[in-house]
Tab-separated table of C-alpha atoms and ligand atoms in Angstrom:
chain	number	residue	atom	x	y	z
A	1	UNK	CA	0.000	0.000	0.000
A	2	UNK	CA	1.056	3.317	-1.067
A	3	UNK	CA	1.578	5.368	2.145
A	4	UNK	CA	3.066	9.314	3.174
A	5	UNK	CA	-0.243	11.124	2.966
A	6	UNK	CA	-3.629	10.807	5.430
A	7	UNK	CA	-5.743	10.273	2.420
A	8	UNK	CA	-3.654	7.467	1.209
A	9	UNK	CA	-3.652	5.885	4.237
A	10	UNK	CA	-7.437	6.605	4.504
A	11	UNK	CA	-8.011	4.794	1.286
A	12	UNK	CA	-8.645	1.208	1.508
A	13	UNK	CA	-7.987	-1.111	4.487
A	14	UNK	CA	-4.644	-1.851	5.027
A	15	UNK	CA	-5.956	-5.546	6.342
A	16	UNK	CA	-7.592	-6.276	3.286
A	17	UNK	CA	-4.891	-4.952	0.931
A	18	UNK	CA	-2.155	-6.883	2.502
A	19	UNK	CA	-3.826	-10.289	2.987
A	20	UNK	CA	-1.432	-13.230	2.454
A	21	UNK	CA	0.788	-11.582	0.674
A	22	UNK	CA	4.434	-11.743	2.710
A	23	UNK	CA	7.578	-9.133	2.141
A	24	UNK	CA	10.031	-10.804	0.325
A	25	UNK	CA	12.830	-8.570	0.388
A	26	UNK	CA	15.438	-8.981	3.465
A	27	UNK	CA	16.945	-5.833	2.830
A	28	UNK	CA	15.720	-2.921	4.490
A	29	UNK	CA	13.721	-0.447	2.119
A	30	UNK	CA	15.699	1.823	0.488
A	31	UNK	CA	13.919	4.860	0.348
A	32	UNK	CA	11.492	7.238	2.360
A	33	UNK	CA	8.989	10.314	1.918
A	34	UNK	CA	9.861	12.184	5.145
A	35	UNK	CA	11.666	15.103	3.479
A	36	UNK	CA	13.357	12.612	1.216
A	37	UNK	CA	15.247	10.753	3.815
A	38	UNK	CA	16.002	7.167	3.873
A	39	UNK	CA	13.338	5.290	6.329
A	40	UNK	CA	14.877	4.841	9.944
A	41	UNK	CA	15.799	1.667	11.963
A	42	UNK	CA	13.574	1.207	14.733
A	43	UNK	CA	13.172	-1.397	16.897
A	44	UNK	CA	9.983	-3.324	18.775
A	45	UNK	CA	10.304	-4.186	22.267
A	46	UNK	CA	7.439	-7.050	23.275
A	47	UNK	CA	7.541	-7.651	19.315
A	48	UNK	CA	6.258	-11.541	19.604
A	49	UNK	CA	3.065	-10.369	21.963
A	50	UNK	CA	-0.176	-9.417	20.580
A	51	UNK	CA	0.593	-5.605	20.149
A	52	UNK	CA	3.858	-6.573	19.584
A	53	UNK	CA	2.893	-8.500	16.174
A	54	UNK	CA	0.539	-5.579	15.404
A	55	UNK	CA	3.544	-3.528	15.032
A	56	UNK	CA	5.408	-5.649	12.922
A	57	UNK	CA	2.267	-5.859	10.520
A	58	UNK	CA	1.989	-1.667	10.117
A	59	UNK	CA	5.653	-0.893	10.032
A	60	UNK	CA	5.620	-3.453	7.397
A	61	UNK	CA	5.410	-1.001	4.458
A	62	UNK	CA	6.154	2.276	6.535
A	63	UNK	CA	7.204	4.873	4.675
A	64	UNK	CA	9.677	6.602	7.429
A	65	UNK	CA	10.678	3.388	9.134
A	66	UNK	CA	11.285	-0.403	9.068
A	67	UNK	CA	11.649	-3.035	11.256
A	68	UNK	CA	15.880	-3.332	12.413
A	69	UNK	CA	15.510	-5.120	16.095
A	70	UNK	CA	12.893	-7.216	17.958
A	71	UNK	CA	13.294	-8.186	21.428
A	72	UNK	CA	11.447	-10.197	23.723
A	73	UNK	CA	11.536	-11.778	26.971
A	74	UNK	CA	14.855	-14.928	28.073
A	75	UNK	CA	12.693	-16.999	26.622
A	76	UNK	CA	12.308	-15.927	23.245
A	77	UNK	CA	15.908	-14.352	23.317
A	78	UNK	CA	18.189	-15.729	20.360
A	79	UNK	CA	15.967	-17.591	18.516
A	80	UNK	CA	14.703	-15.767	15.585
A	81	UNK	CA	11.380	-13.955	15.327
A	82	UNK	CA	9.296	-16.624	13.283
A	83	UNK	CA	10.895	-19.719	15.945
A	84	UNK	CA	10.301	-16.925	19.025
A	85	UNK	CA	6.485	-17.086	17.952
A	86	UNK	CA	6.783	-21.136	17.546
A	87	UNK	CA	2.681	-20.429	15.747
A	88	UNK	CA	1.714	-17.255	18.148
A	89	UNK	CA	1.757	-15.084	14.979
A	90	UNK	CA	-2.217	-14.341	15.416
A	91	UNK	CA	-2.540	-11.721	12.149
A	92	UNK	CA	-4.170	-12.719	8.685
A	93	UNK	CA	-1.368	-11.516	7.063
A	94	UNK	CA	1.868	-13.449	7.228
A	95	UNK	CA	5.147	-12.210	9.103
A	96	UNK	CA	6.802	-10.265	6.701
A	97	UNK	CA	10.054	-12.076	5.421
A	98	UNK	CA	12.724	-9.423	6.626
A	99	UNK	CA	11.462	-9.637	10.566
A	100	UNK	CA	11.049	-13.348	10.413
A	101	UNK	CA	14.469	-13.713	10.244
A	102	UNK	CA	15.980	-11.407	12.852
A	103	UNK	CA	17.505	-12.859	15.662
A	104	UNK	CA	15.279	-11.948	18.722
A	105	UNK	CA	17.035	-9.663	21.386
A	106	UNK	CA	17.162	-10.354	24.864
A	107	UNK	CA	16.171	-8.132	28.192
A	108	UNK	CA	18.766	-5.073	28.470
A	109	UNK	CA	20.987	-5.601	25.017
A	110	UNK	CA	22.664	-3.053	23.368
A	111	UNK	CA	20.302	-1.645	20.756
A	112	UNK	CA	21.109	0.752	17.555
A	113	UNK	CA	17.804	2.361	16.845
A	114	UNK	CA	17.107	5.776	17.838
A	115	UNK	CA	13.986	4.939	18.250
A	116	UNK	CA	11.914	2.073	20.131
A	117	UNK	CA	8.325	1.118	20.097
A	118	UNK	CA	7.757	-0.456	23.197
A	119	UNK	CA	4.605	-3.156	23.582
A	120	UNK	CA	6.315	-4.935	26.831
A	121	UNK	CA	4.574	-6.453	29.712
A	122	UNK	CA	3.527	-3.801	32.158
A	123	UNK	CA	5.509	-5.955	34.929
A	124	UNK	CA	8.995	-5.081	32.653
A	125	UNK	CA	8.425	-2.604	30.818
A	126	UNK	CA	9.092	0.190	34.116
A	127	UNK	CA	12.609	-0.692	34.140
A	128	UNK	CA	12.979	-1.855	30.531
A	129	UNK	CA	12.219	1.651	29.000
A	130	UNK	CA	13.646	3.991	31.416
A	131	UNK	CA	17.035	1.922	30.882
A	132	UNK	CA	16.748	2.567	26.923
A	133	UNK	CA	15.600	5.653	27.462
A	134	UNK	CA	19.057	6.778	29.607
A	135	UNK	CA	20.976	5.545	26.970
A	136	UNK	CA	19.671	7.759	24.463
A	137	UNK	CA	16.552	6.065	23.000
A	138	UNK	CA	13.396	7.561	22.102
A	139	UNK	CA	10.726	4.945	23.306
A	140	UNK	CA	7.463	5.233	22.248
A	141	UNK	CA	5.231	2.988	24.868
A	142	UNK	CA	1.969	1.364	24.760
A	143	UNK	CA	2.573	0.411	28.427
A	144	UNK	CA	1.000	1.724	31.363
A	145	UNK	CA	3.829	2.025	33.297
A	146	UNK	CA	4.840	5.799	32.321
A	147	UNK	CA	1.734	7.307	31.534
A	148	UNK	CA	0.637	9.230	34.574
A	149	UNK	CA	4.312	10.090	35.336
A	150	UNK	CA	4.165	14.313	35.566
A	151	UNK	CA	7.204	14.608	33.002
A	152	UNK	CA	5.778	11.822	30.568
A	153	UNK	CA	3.554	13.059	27.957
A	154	UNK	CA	0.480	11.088	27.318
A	155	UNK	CA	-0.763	12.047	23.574
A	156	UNK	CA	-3.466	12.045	21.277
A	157	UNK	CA	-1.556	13.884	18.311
A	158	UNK	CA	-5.343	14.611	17.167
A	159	UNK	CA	-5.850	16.120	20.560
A	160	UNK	CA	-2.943	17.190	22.721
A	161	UNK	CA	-0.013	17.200	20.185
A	162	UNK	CA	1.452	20.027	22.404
A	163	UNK	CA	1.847	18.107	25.318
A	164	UNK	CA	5.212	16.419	23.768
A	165	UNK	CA	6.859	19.197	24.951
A	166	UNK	CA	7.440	17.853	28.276
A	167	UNK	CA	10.122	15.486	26.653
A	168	UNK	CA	12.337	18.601	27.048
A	169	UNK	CA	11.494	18.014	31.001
A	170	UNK	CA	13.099	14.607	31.215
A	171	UNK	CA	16.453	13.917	32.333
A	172	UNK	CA	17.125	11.360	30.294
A	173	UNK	CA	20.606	11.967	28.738
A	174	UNK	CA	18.975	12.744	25.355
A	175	UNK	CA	16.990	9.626	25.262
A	176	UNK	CA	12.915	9.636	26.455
A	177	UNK	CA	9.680	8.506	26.752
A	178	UNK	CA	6.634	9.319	25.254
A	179	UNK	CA	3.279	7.100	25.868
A	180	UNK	CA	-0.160	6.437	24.612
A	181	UNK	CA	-3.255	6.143	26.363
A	182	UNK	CA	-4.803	3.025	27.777
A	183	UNK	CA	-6.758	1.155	24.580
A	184	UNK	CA	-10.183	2.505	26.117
A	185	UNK	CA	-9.379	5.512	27.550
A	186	UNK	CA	-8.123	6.607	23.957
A	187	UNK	CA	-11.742	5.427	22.147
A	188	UNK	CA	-13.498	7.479	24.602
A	189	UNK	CA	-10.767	11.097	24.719
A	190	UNK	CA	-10.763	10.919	20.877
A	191	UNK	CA	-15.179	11.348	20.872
A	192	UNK	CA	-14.775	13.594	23.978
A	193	UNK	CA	-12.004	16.199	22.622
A	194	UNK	CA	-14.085	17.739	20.164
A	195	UNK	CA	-16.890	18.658	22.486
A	196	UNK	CA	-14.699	19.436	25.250
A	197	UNK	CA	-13.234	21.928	22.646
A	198	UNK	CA	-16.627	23.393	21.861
A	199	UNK	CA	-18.422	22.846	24.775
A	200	UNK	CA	-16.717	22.099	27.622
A	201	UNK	CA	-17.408	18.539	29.250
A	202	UNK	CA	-17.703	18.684	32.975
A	203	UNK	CA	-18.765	14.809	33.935
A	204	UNK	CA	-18.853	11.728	31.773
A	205	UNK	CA	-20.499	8.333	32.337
A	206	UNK	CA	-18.763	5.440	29.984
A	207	UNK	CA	-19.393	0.918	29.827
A	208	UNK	CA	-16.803	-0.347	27.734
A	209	UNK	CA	-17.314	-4.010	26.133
A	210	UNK	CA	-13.724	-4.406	25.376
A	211	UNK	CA	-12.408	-7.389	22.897
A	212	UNK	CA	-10.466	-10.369	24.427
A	213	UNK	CA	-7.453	-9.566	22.253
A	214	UNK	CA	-7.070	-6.357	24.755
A	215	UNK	CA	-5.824	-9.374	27.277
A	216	UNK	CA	-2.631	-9.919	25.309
A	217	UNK	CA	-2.058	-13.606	24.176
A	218	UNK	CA	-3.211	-15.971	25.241
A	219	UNK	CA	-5.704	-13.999	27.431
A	220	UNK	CA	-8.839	-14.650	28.954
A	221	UNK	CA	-8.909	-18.621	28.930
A	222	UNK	CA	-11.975	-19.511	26.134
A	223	UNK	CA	-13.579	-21.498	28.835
A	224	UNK	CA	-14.486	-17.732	30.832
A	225	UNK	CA	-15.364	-15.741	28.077
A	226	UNK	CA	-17.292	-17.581	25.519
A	227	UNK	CA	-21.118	-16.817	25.401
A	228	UNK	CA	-20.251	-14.669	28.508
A	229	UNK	CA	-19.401	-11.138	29.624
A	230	UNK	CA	-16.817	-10.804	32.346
A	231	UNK	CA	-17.548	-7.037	34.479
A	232	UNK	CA	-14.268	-6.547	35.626
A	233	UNK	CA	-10.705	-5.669	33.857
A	234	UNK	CA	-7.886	-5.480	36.711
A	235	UNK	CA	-6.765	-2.002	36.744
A	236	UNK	CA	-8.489	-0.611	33.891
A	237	UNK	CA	-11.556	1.568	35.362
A	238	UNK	CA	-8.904	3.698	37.043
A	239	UNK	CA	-6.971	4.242	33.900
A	240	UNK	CA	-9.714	5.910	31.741
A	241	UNK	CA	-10.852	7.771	34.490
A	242	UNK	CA	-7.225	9.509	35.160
A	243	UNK	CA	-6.086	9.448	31.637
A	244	UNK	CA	-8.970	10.850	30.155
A	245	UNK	CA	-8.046	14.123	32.889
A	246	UNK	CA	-4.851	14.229	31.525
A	247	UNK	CA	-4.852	14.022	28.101
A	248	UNK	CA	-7.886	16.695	27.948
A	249	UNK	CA	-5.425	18.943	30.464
A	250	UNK	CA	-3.505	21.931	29.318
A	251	UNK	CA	-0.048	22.195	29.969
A	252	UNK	CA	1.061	23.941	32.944
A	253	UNK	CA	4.570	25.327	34.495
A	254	UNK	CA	4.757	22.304	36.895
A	255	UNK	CA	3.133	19.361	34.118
A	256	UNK	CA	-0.081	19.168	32.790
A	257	UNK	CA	-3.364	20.843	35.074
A	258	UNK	CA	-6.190	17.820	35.007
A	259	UNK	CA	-9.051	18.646	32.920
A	260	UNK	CA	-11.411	18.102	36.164
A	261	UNK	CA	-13.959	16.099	34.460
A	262	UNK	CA	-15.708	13.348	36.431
A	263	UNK	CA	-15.720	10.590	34.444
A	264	UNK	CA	-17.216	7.230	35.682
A	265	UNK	CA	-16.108	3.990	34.373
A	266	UNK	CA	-17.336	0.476	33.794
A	267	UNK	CA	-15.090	-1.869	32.115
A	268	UNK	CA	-16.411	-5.539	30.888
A	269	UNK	CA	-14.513	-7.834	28.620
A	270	UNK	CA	-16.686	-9.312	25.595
A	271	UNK	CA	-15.973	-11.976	23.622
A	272	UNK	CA	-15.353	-10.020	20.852
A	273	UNK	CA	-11.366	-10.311	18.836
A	274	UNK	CA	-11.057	-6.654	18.422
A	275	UNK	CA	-12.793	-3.049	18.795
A	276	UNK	CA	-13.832	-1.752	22.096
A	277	UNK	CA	-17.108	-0.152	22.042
A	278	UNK	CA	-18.501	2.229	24.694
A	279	UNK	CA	-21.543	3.115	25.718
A	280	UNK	CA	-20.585	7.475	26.761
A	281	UNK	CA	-23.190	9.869	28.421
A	282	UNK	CA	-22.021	13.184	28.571
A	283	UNK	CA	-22.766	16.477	30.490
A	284	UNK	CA	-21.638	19.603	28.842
A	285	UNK	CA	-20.627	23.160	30.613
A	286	UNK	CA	-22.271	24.923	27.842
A	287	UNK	CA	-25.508	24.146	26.126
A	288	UNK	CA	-25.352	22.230	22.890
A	289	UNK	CA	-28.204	21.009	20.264
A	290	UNK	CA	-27.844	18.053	18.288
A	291	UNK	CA	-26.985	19.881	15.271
A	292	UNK	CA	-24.077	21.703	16.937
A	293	UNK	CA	-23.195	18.577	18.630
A	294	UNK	CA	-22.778	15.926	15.613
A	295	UNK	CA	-20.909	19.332	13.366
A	296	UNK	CA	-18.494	19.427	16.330
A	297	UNK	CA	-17.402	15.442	15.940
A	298	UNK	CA	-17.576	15.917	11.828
A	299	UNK	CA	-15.207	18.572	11.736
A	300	UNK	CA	-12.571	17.224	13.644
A	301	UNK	CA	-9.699	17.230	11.261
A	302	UNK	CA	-6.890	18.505	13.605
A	303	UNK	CA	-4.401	16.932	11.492
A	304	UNK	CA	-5.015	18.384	8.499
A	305	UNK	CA	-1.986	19.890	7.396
A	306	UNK	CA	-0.250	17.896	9.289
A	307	UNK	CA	1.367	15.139	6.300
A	308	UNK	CA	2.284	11.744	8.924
A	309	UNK	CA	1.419	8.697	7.366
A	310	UNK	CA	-0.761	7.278	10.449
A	311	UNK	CA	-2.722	9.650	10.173
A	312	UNK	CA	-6.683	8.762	9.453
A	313	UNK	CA	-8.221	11.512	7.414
A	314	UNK	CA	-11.181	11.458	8.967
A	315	UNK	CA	-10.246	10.335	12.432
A	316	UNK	CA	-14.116	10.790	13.554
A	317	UNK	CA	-16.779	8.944	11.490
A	318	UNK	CA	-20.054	9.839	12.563
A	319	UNK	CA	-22.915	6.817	11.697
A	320	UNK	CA	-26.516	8.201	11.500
A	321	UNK	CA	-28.299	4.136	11.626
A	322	UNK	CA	-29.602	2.935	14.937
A	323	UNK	CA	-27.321	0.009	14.994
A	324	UNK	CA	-24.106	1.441	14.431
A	325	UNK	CA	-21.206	1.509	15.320
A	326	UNK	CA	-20.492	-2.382	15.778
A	327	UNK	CA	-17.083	-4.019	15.769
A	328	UNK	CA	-17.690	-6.566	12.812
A	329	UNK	CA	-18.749	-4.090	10.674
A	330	UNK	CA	-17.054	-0.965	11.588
A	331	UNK	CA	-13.536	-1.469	13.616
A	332	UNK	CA	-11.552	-1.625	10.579
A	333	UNK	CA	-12.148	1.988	9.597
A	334	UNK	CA	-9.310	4.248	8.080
A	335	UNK	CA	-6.864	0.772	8.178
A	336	UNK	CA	-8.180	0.796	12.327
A	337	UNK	CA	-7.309	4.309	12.615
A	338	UNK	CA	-10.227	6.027	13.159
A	339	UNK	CA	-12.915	5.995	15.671
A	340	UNK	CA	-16.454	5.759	15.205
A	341	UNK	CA	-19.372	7.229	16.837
A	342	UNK	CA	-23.382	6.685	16.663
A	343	UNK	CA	-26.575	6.334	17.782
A	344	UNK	CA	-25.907	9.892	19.212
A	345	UNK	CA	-29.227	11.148	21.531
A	346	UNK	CA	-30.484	12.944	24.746
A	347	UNK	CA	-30.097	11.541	28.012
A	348	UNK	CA	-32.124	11.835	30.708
A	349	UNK	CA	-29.632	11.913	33.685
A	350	UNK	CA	-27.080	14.079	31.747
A	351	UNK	CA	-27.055	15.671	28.309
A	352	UNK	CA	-26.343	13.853	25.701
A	353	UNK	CA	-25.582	9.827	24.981
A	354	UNK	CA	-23.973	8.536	22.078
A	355	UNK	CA	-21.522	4.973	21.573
A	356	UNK	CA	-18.107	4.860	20.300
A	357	UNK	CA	-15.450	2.259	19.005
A	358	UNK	CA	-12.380	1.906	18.141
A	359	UNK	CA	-9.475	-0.926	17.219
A	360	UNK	CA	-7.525	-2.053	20.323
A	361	UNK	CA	-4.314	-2.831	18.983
A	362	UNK	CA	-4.161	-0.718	16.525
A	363	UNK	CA	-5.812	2.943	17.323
A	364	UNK	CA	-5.413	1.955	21.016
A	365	UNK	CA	-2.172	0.661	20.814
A	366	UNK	CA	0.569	0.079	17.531
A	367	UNK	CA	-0.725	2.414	15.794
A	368	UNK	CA	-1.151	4.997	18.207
A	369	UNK	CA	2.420	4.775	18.977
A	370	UNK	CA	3.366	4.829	15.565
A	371	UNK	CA	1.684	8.152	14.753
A	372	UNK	CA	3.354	9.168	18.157
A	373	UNK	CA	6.857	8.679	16.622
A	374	UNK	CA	5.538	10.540	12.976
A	375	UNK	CA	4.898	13.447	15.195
A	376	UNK	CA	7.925	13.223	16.627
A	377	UNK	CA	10.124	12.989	13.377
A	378	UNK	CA	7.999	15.814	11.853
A	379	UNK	CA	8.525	17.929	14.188
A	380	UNK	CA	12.584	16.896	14.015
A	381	UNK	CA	12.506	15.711	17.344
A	382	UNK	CA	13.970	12.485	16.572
B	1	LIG	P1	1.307	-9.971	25.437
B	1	LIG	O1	0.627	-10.518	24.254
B	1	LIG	O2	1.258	-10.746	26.707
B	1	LIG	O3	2.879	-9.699	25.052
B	1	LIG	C1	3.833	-9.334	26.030
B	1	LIG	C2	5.196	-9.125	25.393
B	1	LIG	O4	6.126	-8.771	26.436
B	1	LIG	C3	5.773	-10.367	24.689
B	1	LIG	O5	6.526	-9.968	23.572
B	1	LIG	C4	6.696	-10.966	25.760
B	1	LIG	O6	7.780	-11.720	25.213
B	1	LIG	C5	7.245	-9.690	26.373
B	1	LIG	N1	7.795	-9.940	27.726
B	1	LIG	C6	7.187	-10.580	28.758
B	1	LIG	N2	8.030	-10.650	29.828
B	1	LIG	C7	9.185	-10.053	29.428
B	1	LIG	C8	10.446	-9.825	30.053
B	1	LIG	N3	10.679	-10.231	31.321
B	1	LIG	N4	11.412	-9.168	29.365
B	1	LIG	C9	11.192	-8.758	28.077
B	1	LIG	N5	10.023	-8.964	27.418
B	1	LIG	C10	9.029	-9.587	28.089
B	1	LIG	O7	0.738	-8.527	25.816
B	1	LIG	P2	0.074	-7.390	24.856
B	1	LIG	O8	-1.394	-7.489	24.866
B	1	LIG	O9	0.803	-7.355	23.577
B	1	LIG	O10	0.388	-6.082	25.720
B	1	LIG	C11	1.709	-5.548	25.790
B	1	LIG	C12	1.658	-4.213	26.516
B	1	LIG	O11	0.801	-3.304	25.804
B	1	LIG	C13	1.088	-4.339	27.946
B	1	LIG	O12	1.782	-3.445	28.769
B	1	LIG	C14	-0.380	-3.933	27.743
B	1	LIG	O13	-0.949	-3.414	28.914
B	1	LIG	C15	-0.270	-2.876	26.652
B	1	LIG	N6	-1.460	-2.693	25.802
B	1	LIG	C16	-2.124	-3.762	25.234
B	1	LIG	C17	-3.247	-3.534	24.416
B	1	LIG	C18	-4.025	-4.653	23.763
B	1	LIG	O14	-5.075	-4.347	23.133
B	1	LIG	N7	-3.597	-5.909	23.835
B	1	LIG	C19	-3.647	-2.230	24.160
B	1	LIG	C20	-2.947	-1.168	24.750
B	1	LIG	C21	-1.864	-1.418	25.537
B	1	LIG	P3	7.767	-13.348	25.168
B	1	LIG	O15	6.877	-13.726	24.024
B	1	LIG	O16	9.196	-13.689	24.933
B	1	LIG	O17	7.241	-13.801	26.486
């Protein structure tokens, strides 16, 4: 797929378009679009886990980086990727040629890329990326571990691209760390942003039904979650709750100032593979009718003139049917980019109700940190 514009990206679903059809070349591309560079190393830390092979699938064809390093935990260190994953490879595309043949790095080695995506457990990936980071790494994390951290910036490039800024606040020797949100909390801040923006949102009420692959591999054992919904995900209520506050803050001498929206959460796990939908009920500080309302989510195009290959076009869809959005039909959107919202109404108890969704690995996780690192190298910070 051609890539290096939104609207290319935009055009057809990556998924579809790449089906079954592997790299063959072992050499790494040879050029790039970023201002005519050469696409950089990088390299995937957690690269045989479920976010981890997510990466590996959309840096395939990148246009501004490939695939150099892959590492993984003792266990997996030294074989090479395709014997790491010994049939864990989960995608419907295969692993591309180049990456199944790179030895798999271990816990702590030396690495040459400037700049790491990082998809490692949470009980690691502390340590892991604040080790990289001191010697001179950019990571971009998926993890939880760094998010809330006061010098960590937690972005949206759609809705706080300004809050990467606080990289210059880290004392890491040149290296640091920049995160995305939790795979919810980043559904729910991508519908909120544009009404916070022209409204103001003081308190939010939000039920997730999250997929199973948001459990990593191999999960939720099949036994719990078929033809069943589970009402609790360890940690994760929290998460969107303080996120969500900190991604919709502004920036502030001592870190970012918390929006101060209340924002209730209940999380359930669905047997669904991917897309977490969420069932949102908002109250506003300023009146809004429904005309003003859906306009607001339509004409979110922050990124505009912005040219990073991530990028969705439209990153909000709105869906006028009563039964939309769902995440068979709809998670798949701008290559999983893009969010969608529907079945927007009045609510009784606050102001207005409406349902979101958005892909878990990819728009809540790989690809979020991709586009991270695009802003990044835009703005020739890496
Ligand atoms: P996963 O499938 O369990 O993969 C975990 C990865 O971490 C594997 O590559 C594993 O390598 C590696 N690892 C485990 N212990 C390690 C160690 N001691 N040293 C180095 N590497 C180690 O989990 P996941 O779902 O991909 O999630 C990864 C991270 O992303 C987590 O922090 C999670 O909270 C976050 N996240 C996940 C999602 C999602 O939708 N799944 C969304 C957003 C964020 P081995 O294969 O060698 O064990």
């Amino acid at each position: 797929m051609r890539r290096g514009t939104a609207q290319t990206y935009h055009e057809q679903p990556m998924l579809a378009k790449s089906r079954g059809t592997a790299t063959t070349s072992k050499r790494p591309p040879s050029k790039g679009t970023r201002n005519g560079s050469a696409p950089r190393a990088v390299a995937v830390l957690g690269a045989t886990g479920t976010v981890g092979q997510r990466f590996i699938q959309l840096l395939e064809s990148h246009p501004w980086f490939y695939v150099a390093e892959v590492l993984a935990s003792d266990q997996s260190a030294g074989k090479t990727y395709a014997e790491a994953l010994g049939g864990r490879w989960k995608l419907s595309t295969r692993i591309p040629e180049r990456v199944a043949g790179l030895k798999v790095k271990g816990p702590g080695e030396k690495l040459r890329s400037a700049i790491l995506f990082s998809s490692l457990d949470a009980s690691v990936a502390g340590e892991l990326e604040e080790s990289y980071a001191r010697q001179g790494h950019l990571v971009s994390s998926n993890s939880r571990n760094h998010r809330l951290d006061p010098w960590v910036p937690l972005v949206i490039p759609e809705v706080n691209r300004d809050h990467i800024e606080l990289l210059d606040k880290q004392s890491y020797n040149g290296g640091g760390i920049l995160t995305n949100p939790n795979c919810a909390a980043i559904v729910l801040v991508m519908a909120l942003a544009p009404l916070h923006r022209a409204f103001g949102v003081e308190s939010v009420i939000v039920t997730t039904f999250q997929a199973t692959s948001g459990a990593g591999y191999p999960g939720v054992p099949s036994l719990d979650i078929l033809g069943n919904v589970i009402p609790f995900i360890a940690g994760e209520e929290p998460k969107m709750e303080t996120e969500t506050n900190k991604i919709l803050g502004r920036m502030g001498s001592r870190g970012i100032e918390s929006a101060g929206i209340a924002v209730s959460a209940q999380c359930h796990r669905v047997p669904v593979l991917d897309g977490h939908l969420e069932a949102v009920s908002v109250k506003l500080k300023r009146k809004a009718s429904l005309k003003a309302l859906i306009a607001a989510l339509r004409e979110f195009r922050p990124l505009d003139r912005l040219p990073l290959p991530s990028a969705p076009a439209e990153p909000l869809h709105v869906r006028d049917e009563d039964d939309r959005p769902q995440p068979r039909l709809d998670v798949d959107r701008a290559s999983g980019m893009g969010v969608t919202v529907g079945r927007i109404r009045p609510c009784a108890v606050l102001d207005w109700k409406f349902d979101a969704l958005g892909h878990n690995t990819i728009r809540g996780a790989a690809g979020a940190a991709i586009l991270n690192a695009e802003l990044l190298a835009h703005a020739g910070r890496v």
